[in-house]
Short mmCIF file of C-alpha atoms and ligand atoms in Angstrom, two decimals:
data_model
loop_
_atom_site.label_atom_id
_atom_site.label_comp_id
_atom_site.label_asym_id
_atom_site.label_seq_id
_atom_site.Cartn_x
_atom_site.Cartn_y
_atom_site.Cartn_z
CA MET D 7 23.80 4.52 25.59
CA ASN D 8 21.29 7.47 26.22
CA THR D 9 17.87 5.03 26.00
CA GLN D 10 15.17 6.52 28.56
CA PRO D 11 12.12 5.18 30.11
CA ASP D 12 9.23 3.82 27.61
CA ALA D 13 7.20 5.92 29.71
CA ALA D 14 7.87 9.98 30.16
CA ALA D 15 5.94 10.45 33.85
CA GLU D 16 3.49 12.20 33.00
CA PRO D 17 3.11 15.57 34.98
CA VAL D 18 -0.49 15.89 35.49
CA GLU D 19 -0.23 16.94 38.91
CA ALA D 20 2.77 18.68 38.31
CA VAL D 21 0.64 20.99 35.99
CA ALA D 22 -2.11 21.25 37.89
CA SER D 23 -0.21 22.89 41.11
CA ALA D 24 1.61 25.07 39.31
CA PHE D 25 -1.70 26.27 37.58
CA ALA D 26 -2.82 27.11 41.34
CA ASP D 27 0.88 28.55 42.09
CA LEU D 28 -0.01 30.91 39.42
CA TYR D 29 -3.80 31.69 38.93
CA GLY D 30 -4.79 31.21 42.68
CA ALA D 31 -6.94 28.46 42.62
CA ALA D 32 -6.98 24.69 41.34
CA PRO D 33 -7.93 23.99 37.48
CA ALA D 34 -10.88 22.73 36.58
CA GLY D 35 -9.68 20.30 34.16
CA VAL D 36 -6.08 18.49 33.27
CA TRP D 37 -5.87 17.24 29.75
CA SER D 38 -3.53 16.18 27.26
CA SER D 39 -2.56 15.17 23.77
CA PRO D 40 1.01 12.74 22.72
CA GLY D 41 3.35 13.50 19.45
CA ARG D 42 3.37 11.09 17.30
CA VAL D 43 6.22 8.55 15.10
CA ASN D 44 5.02 7.86 11.94
CA LEU D 45 5.79 4.00 10.97
CA ILE D 46 5.28 4.13 7.49
CA GLY D 47 3.37 6.53 4.99
CA GLU D 48 5.33 9.32 4.40
CA HIS D 49 4.21 12.48 2.41
CA THR D 50 1.18 10.51 1.85
CA ASP D 51 -1.60 12.28 3.69
CA TYR D 52 -2.01 15.50 2.02
CA ASN D 53 -2.29 13.44 -1.72
CA ASN D 54 -5.15 11.64 0.13
CA GLY D 55 -3.53 8.98 0.60
CA PHE D 56 -2.48 6.03 3.41
CA VAL D 57 -0.22 7.02 6.61
CA MET D 58 0.53 4.58 10.02
CA PRO D 59 1.35 6.55 13.03
CA LEU D 60 0.95 5.65 16.25
CA ALA D 61 1.23 8.27 19.82
CA ILE D 62 4.38 8.60 21.72
CA PRO D 63 4.86 8.28 25.28
CA ASP D 64 5.90 12.29 25.33
CA ARG D 65 2.35 14.62 25.41
CA VAL D 66 1.59 17.66 25.99
CA THR D 67 -0.60 18.56 29.07
CA VAL D 68 -2.59 21.45 29.66
CA ALA D 69 -4.56 22.76 33.39
CA ALA D 70 -7.75 24.76 32.91
CA SER D 71 -10.09 26.60 34.35
CA ARG D 72 -13.00 28.95 32.37
CA THR D 73 -13.34 32.48 33.60
CA GLY D 74 -16.24 35.10 32.90
CA SER D 75 -13.97 37.46 31.04
CA ARG D 76 -13.46 37.21 27.01
CA VAL D 77 -9.19 36.67 27.24
CA LEU D 78 -7.25 33.29 26.91
CA ARG D 79 -4.42 33.97 29.51
CA ILE D 80 -1.44 30.95 28.31
CA ALA D 81 1.72 30.29 30.38
CA SER D 82 3.81 27.60 29.89
CA ALA D 83 6.60 25.51 31.54
CA GLN D 84 9.20 26.09 29.17
CA GLN D 85 8.28 29.37 28.71
CA GLU D 86 9.44 32.67 30.32
CA GLU D 87 6.81 34.60 28.36
CA LYS D 88 3.23 34.68 29.27
CA ALA D 89 0.62 35.72 26.93
CA GLU D 90 -3.34 37.19 26.88
CA ILE D 91 -5.04 36.35 23.67
CA GLU D 92 -8.82 38.19 23.32
CA LEU D 93 -11.23 35.65 22.24
CA ASP D 94 -12.96 38.84 20.47
CA LYS D 95 -9.66 40.09 18.35
CA LEU D 96 -8.22 37.10 16.78
CA GLU D 97 -7.34 36.91 13.11
CA PRO D 98 -4.42 34.52 11.56
CA GLY D 99 -1.43 36.15 12.86
CA SER D 100 -2.02 38.31 14.77
CA VAL D 101 -0.07 36.10 17.83
CA GLU D 102 3.14 35.03 17.32
CA GLY D 103 5.53 32.31 19.04
CA TRP D 104 4.02 29.41 20.90
CA GLY D 105 1.01 31.18 21.76
CA GLY D 106 0.09 31.41 18.34
CA TYR D 107 -0.74 27.52 18.15
CA VAL D 108 -3.12 28.22 21.19
CA ALA D 109 -4.70 31.35 19.54
CA GLY D 110 -4.91 28.98 16.43
CA VAL D 111 -7.00 26.67 17.87
CA ALA D 112 -9.24 29.30 19.57
CA TRP D 113 -9.53 31.08 15.99
CA ALA D 114 -10.36 27.96 14.51
CA LEU D 115 -12.61 26.54 16.78
CA GLN D 116 -15.05 29.67 16.98
CA THR D 117 -14.57 30.64 12.84
CA LYS D 118 -16.18 26.73 12.70
CA GLY D 119 -18.95 28.31 14.74
CA TYR D 120 -17.96 27.21 18.48
CA ALA D 121 -18.26 29.52 21.07
CA LEU D 122 -15.58 29.81 23.46
CA PRO D 123 -15.34 31.12 26.92
CA GLY D 124 -12.67 33.22 28.35
CA ALA D 125 -10.23 30.55 30.28
CA ASP D 126 -6.67 30.32 31.84
CA LEU D 127 -4.42 27.86 31.08
CA TYR D 128 -0.92 26.60 31.62
CA LEU D 129 0.51 24.11 29.63
CA ASP D 130 3.85 21.40 30.05
CA GLY D 131 5.10 20.31 26.49
CA ARG D 132 7.11 17.47 26.71
CA VAL D 133 7.47 16.58 23.09
CA PRO D 134 11.41 17.36 21.88
CA LEU D 135 11.24 20.48 19.39
CA GLY D 136 11.90 20.05 16.19
CA ALA D 137 12.22 16.16 15.96
CA GLY D 138 9.95 15.58 13.83
CA LEU D 139 7.88 13.86 16.31
CA SER D 140 4.85 16.63 15.82
CA SER D 141 5.22 18.19 19.23
CA SER D 142 3.13 21.51 17.54
CA ALA D 143 -0.16 19.20 16.09
CA ALA D 144 0.65 17.86 20.70
CA LEU D 145 -0.16 21.46 21.59
CA GLU D 146 -2.91 22.24 19.22
CA CYS D 147 -4.48 18.70 19.76
CA ALA D 148 -3.88 19.08 23.63
CA VAL D 149 -5.39 23.04 24.02
CA ALA D 150 -8.35 21.83 21.00
CA THR D 151 -9.46 19.16 23.49
CA ALA D 152 -8.94 21.41 26.73
CA LEU D 153 -10.88 24.26 25.31
CA ILE D 154 -13.99 22.17 23.73
CA ASP D 155 -14.45 20.31 27.30
CA LEU D 156 -14.14 24.07 29.36
CA ALA D 157 -16.75 25.19 26.03
CA GLU D 158 -19.45 23.33 27.05
CA LEU D 159 -20.88 23.11 23.77
CA SER D 160 -23.92 20.63 22.83
CA ASP D 161 -22.86 20.03 19.34
CA ALA D 162 -18.98 19.58 20.51
CA PRO D 163 -16.95 18.22 18.27
CA GLN D 164 -15.04 14.58 18.03
CA GLY D 165 -12.60 12.47 16.86
CA LEU D 166 -11.42 13.50 13.28
CA ALA D 167 -13.50 16.78 13.84
CA VAL D 168 -11.09 18.52 15.93
CA ALA D 169 -8.07 16.43 14.79
CA GLN D 170 -9.66 18.80 11.35
CA LEU D 171 -9.80 21.70 13.79
CA ALA D 172 -6.44 21.76 14.94
CA GLN D 173 -5.30 21.15 11.31
CA TYR D 174 -7.42 23.98 10.05
CA ALA D 175 -5.46 25.87 13.01
CA GLU D 176 -2.04 25.30 12.20
CA ASN D 177 -2.50 25.68 7.92
CA GLU D 178 -4.25 28.83 8.17
CA TYR D 179 -4.00 30.48 11.50
CA VAL D 180 -0.12 29.37 11.83
CA GLY D 181 0.15 29.24 8.27
CA ALA D 182 2.28 25.79 8.02
CA LYS D 183 0.39 23.42 5.31
CA THR D 184 0.73 20.44 6.42
CA GLY D 185 -1.40 17.23 6.39
CA LEU D 186 -4.29 15.88 8.59
CA MET D 187 -1.66 13.23 10.05
CA ASP D 188 -0.30 14.54 12.77
CA GLN D 189 -3.18 15.44 14.44
CA ALA D 190 -5.07 12.41 13.62
CA ALA D 191 -2.48 10.85 15.47
CA SER D 192 -2.18 13.00 18.46
CA ILE D 193 -6.63 12.69 18.96
CA LEU D 194 -6.80 8.86 17.79
CA CYS D 195 -4.00 6.84 18.53
CA THR D 196 -5.02 4.12 21.10
CA GLN D 197 -2.15 2.57 23.38
CA GLY D 198 -0.87 -0.65 21.88
CA HIS D 199 -1.50 0.35 18.69
CA ALA D 200 -0.35 1.96 15.10
CA LEU D 201 -3.52 3.98 13.50
CA LEU D 202 -4.25 2.97 9.93
CA PHE D 203 -5.26 5.78 8.31
CA ASP D 204 -6.98 6.25 4.93
CA VAL D 205 -6.99 10.24 4.54
CA LEU D 206 -9.01 9.95 1.13
CA GLU D 207 -11.73 7.99 3.01
CA LEU D 208 -11.00 9.94 6.82
CA SER D 209 -11.57 5.85 8.23
CA THR D 210 -9.59 4.41 10.22
CA LYS D 211 -7.90 1.05 11.41
CA GLN D 212 -6.60 0.53 15.09
CA VAL D 213 -3.71 -2.03 14.58
CA PRO D 214 -2.59 -4.29 17.61
CA PHE D 215 0.96 -3.82 17.53
CA ASP D 216 2.42 -5.54 20.66
CA LEU D 217 6.38 -4.68 20.82
CA ASP D 218 6.82 -7.05 23.60
CA GLY D 219 5.08 -9.59 22.70
CA ALA D 220 6.66 -9.65 19.65
CA GLY D 221 10.10 -9.89 21.32
CA LEU D 222 10.57 -6.13 19.21
CA ALA D 223 11.60 -2.85 20.54
CA LEU D 224 10.75 0.21 18.48
CA MET D 225 13.90 2.95 18.38
CA VAL D 226 13.54 6.78 17.98
CA MET D 227 16.52 8.07 17.08
CA ASP D 228 16.51 11.97 17.05
CA THR D 229 19.62 13.17 14.79
CA ARG D 230 19.26 16.51 16.55
CA VAL D 231 19.23 17.95 13.10
CA ALA D 232 16.66 20.22 13.50
CA HIS D 233 13.70 20.84 10.38
CA SER D 234 11.52 23.37 10.26
CA HIS D 235 8.51 23.09 8.50
CA ALA D 236 7.59 26.43 6.99
CA GLY D 237 10.89 25.95 5.59
CA GLY D 238 10.61 25.82 1.76
CA GLU D 239 11.24 22.16 1.07
CA TYR D 240 7.34 21.20 2.41
CA GLY D 241 5.34 23.23 0.28
CA ALA D 242 8.13 22.61 -2.66
CA ARG D 243 7.30 18.64 -2.34
CA ARG D 244 3.19 19.07 -2.29
CA ARG D 245 3.37 21.47 -5.02
CA SER D 246 5.03 18.84 -6.84
CA CYS D 247 2.62 16.16 -6.05
CA GLU D 248 0.12 18.37 -6.97
CA GLU D 249 1.24 19.13 -10.43
CA ALA D 250 1.61 15.43 -11.18
CA ALA D 251 -2.20 14.91 -10.37
CA ALA D 252 -2.70 17.90 -12.56
CA GLU D 253 -0.69 16.33 -15.43
CA LEU D 254 -2.32 12.77 -15.00
CA GLY D 255 -5.63 14.28 -14.59
CA VAL D 256 -6.58 13.19 -11.14
CA ASP D 257 -7.82 14.71 -8.08
CA SER D 258 -4.39 13.82 -6.29
CA LEU D 259 -2.67 11.23 -6.57
CA ARG D 260 -4.20 8.46 -4.69
CA GLN D 261 -5.92 8.13 -7.59
CA ALA D 262 -2.77 7.77 -10.01
CA THR D 263 -1.75 3.79 -10.49
CA PHE D 264 2.04 2.71 -11.29
CA ALA D 265 1.01 3.02 -14.69
CA ASP D 266 0.14 5.98 -14.70
CA LEU D 267 3.43 6.93 -13.95
CA ASP D 268 5.11 6.54 -17.40
CA ARG D 269 3.16 9.30 -18.24
CA LEU D 270 4.93 11.97 -16.62
CA THR D 271 7.67 13.54 -18.64
CA ASP D 272 9.87 15.69 -16.54
CA PRO D 273 12.10 13.17 -14.76
CA VAL D 274 11.16 15.22 -10.75
CA LEU D 275 7.52 15.15 -11.00
CA LEU D 276 8.04 11.19 -11.54
CA LYS D 277 10.07 10.70 -8.80
CA ARG D 278 8.29 12.58 -6.52
CA ALA D 279 4.66 11.26 -7.82
CA ARG D 280 6.93 7.67 -7.93
CA HIS D 281 7.24 7.84 -3.79
CA ILE D 282 3.66 8.60 -3.41
CA VAL D 283 2.57 5.72 -5.94
CA THR D 284 4.96 3.08 -4.16
CA GLU D 285 4.49 4.73 -0.26
CA ASN D 286 0.79 4.09 -0.72
CA ALA D 287 1.09 0.77 -1.87
CA ARG D 288 3.80 0.07 0.92
CA VAL D 289 1.22 1.93 3.91
CA VAL D 290 -1.54 -0.81 2.76
CA GLU D 291 0.83 -3.87 2.49
CA ALA D 292 2.73 -2.89 6.03
CA GLY D 293 -1.09 -2.91 7.45
CA GLN D 294 -1.37 -6.61 6.09
CA ALA D 295 1.78 -7.81 7.51
CA MET D 296 1.83 -6.37 10.71
CA ASP D 297 -1.93 -8.24 11.08
CA ARG D 298 -0.14 -11.39 10.72
CA ASP D 299 2.86 -10.29 12.91
CA ASP D 300 4.99 -10.64 10.05
CA TRP D 301 8.24 -8.54 11.30
CA THR D 302 10.60 -9.30 8.22
CA GLU D 303 8.15 -7.92 6.07
CA PHE D 304 6.85 -5.39 7.64
CA GLY D 305 10.87 -4.05 8.29
CA ARG D 306 11.41 -4.89 4.53
CA LEU D 307 8.22 -2.13 3.46
CA MET D 308 9.82 0.51 6.43
CA THR D 309 13.71 0.43 4.56
CA ALA D 310 11.97 0.35 1.14
CA SER D 311 10.33 3.33 2.42
CA HIS D 312 13.70 5.17 3.46
CA ALA D 313 15.13 4.73 0.02
CA SER D 314 12.00 5.80 -1.17
CA MET D 315 12.50 9.18 0.66
CA ARG D 316 15.98 9.21 -0.01
CA ASP D 317 16.07 8.63 -3.64
CA ASP D 318 12.61 9.93 -5.42
CA PHE D 319 10.94 12.29 -2.33
CA GLU D 320 14.28 13.64 -1.77
CA ILE D 321 13.65 14.73 2.00
CA THR D 322 16.77 13.50 3.70
CA VAL D 323 19.80 14.17 4.98
CA GLU D 324 23.01 12.74 5.77
CA GLU D 325 22.82 12.66 9.57
CA ILE D 326 19.07 10.81 8.61
CA ASP D 327 20.78 8.40 6.39
CA VAL D 328 23.53 7.67 8.00
CA THR D 329 21.32 6.57 11.30
CA VAL D 330 19.23 4.25 9.13
CA GLU D 331 22.03 2.40 7.16
CA THR D 332 24.16 2.10 10.79
CA ALA D 333 21.02 0.51 12.31
CA LEU D 334 20.94 -2.00 9.40
CA GLU D 335 23.77 -2.80 9.32
CA HIS D 336 23.33 -3.54 13.08
CA GLY D 337 20.68 -5.88 12.38
CA ALA D 338 17.42 -3.69 12.43
CA ILE D 339 14.57 -5.46 10.83
CA GLY D 340 13.73 -2.30 9.12
CA ALA D 341 14.57 1.06 9.45
CA ARG D 342 13.73 4.83 8.02
CA MET D 343 13.15 7.77 8.79
CA THR D 344 10.14 9.45 9.93
CA GLY D 345 8.06 12.70 9.50
CA GLY D 346 8.13 15.58 7.22
CA GLY D 347 12.46 15.46 6.82
CA PHE D 348 15.12 17.49 6.43
CA GLY D 349 16.02 15.86 9.84
CA GLY D 350 14.33 15.26 12.93
CA SER D 351 13.89 11.61 13.59
CA ALA D 352 14.98 8.02 12.52
CA ILE D 353 12.99 4.88 13.67
CA ALA D 354 14.35 1.09 14.09
CA LEU D 355 12.40 -1.78 14.68
CA VAL D 356 15.02 -4.50 16.61
CA GLU D 357 14.85 -7.58 18.40
CA LYS D 358 14.97 -6.34 22.09
CA ASP D 359 17.70 -7.89 22.83
CA LYS D 360 19.90 -5.59 19.77
CA VAL D 361 18.79 -2.01 21.23
CA GLU D 362 21.78 -1.85 23.68
CA ALA D 363 24.27 -2.61 21.13
CA LEU D 364 22.53 -0.91 18.06
CA GLY D 365 22.44 1.91 19.94
CA ALA D 366 26.01 2.19 20.81
CA ALA D 367 26.90 1.79 16.98
CA VAL D 368 24.77 5.07 16.05
CA LEU D 369 26.21 6.59 18.86
CA ALA D 370 29.77 5.98 17.74
CA THR D 371 29.09 6.96 14.43
CA PHE D 372 27.85 10.31 15.27
CA ALA D 373 30.77 10.55 17.86
CA GLU D 374 33.54 10.12 15.01
CA ARG D 375 32.07 12.56 12.23
CA GLY D 376 31.63 14.65 15.01
CA TRP D 377 28.46 15.59 14.87
CA LYS D 378 25.92 16.27 17.72
CA GLU D 379 24.77 13.28 19.93
CA PRO D 380 21.98 11.81 18.72
CA VAL D 381 19.18 11.52 21.51
CA ILE D 382 18.36 7.28 21.13
CA ARG D 383 15.02 6.11 22.82
CA THR D 384 12.72 2.61 22.85
CA MET D 385 9.14 4.11 23.08
CA LEU D 386 5.47 1.69 22.90
CA PRO D 387 2.44 2.57 21.31
CA SER D 388 0.73 5.23 23.88
CA ARG D 389 -2.40 6.75 24.07
CA GLY D 390 -4.55 10.48 22.04
CA ALA D 391 -5.27 12.78 23.98
CA SER D 392 -7.35 11.87 26.84
CA ARG D 393 -9.06 13.98 30.32
CA ASP D 394 -6.12 13.23 32.77
CA ARG D 395 -8.08 14.90 35.90
C1 GLA S 27 4.55 16.81 8.95
C2 GLA S 27 3.70 17.20 8.41
C3 GLA S 27 2.31 15.79 8.14
C4 GLA S 27 2.62 14.57 6.73
C5 GLA S 27 3.95 14.75 7.01
C6 GLA S 27 4.88 13.98 6.45
O1 GLA S 27 4.20 16.02 10.05
O2 GLA S 27 3.01 18.23 9.69
O3 GLA S 27 1.34 16.00 7.93
O4 GLA S 27 2.60 15.65 5.47
O5 GLA S 27 5.26 15.82 7.53
O6 GLA S 27 4.44 12.88 6.21
#
């Protein structure tokens, strides 16, 4: 099985030296921010609900220095093209491709009144793209953290405010109308914990998630069916949720109750809303189960969440469903898709001694069907955004 080590080697020194080779001097600092896996609570964030992500070991690392110019020069270990972003000419959409995420963060900061200096940046993105592990939030949050520090602001945004700026960049500059979960996870998660996040109250709780202590592993299985958020399905789900909330006369589906569901006459809206209402309840119950180390219940909730995404929210694909079924047939305590859907990764909570056999079974199933080989790894909850040098 192509299981990889838990801790992805961190490239801090390599990124600093690549920066020095390119720009002729050592960087002022090195910052990084992680991708995420969501344990439970899918599509609930933009409904003001509950989510429970954790940070994965894969990070985006940024080496940077301020310059005397009004330009951000950017380069990346993964991209051939370099770019120059003029800080005084930032308009949503004016920079495309990967540079758009960097430009978007600078635009968001400036639009919210934070004065930025020119800077040189060198990036190394180690969060796989299209795997549903939030490579874009990791990129945004790493750049935001670096730029905020470099700017030496007296009123520097912190914590959730940084996550909100990164989300603002993604929503308004890049044009992907996503919720706040991925950026909140990338900024706020801490090692060894899952983050229980109440999007309505903007309150968070670090829930200890001691996999080793419990003899468990979290398997992350990237089906390599690429998803795309820009694609219409995410937006369509969001609109259905808004329509259902409007029909029920509530601000968001967070306020809807199980009893309210009976008032929805449109069968599709009913299914969409039922996913959100039941999923919010599952996240709260999952937090309680984790508090008392009740892994059987936690796993049951994960699997129920998957069924709800498959049958009511209709955001899974065959490769994901088959991965989840195979994991459950081979002893997973719980399994579900993670992330926005239509591809990406499935996760499974499993006793450590079952990891090998379960991974082998998923690989064999994919091979039999002639599907691309999935990337199967175990991961431990890692730290959020940090200054690394
Ligand atoms: C994507 C979005 C998040 C969230 C998830 C689904 O990752 O970026 O805001 O909506 O999908 O839970």
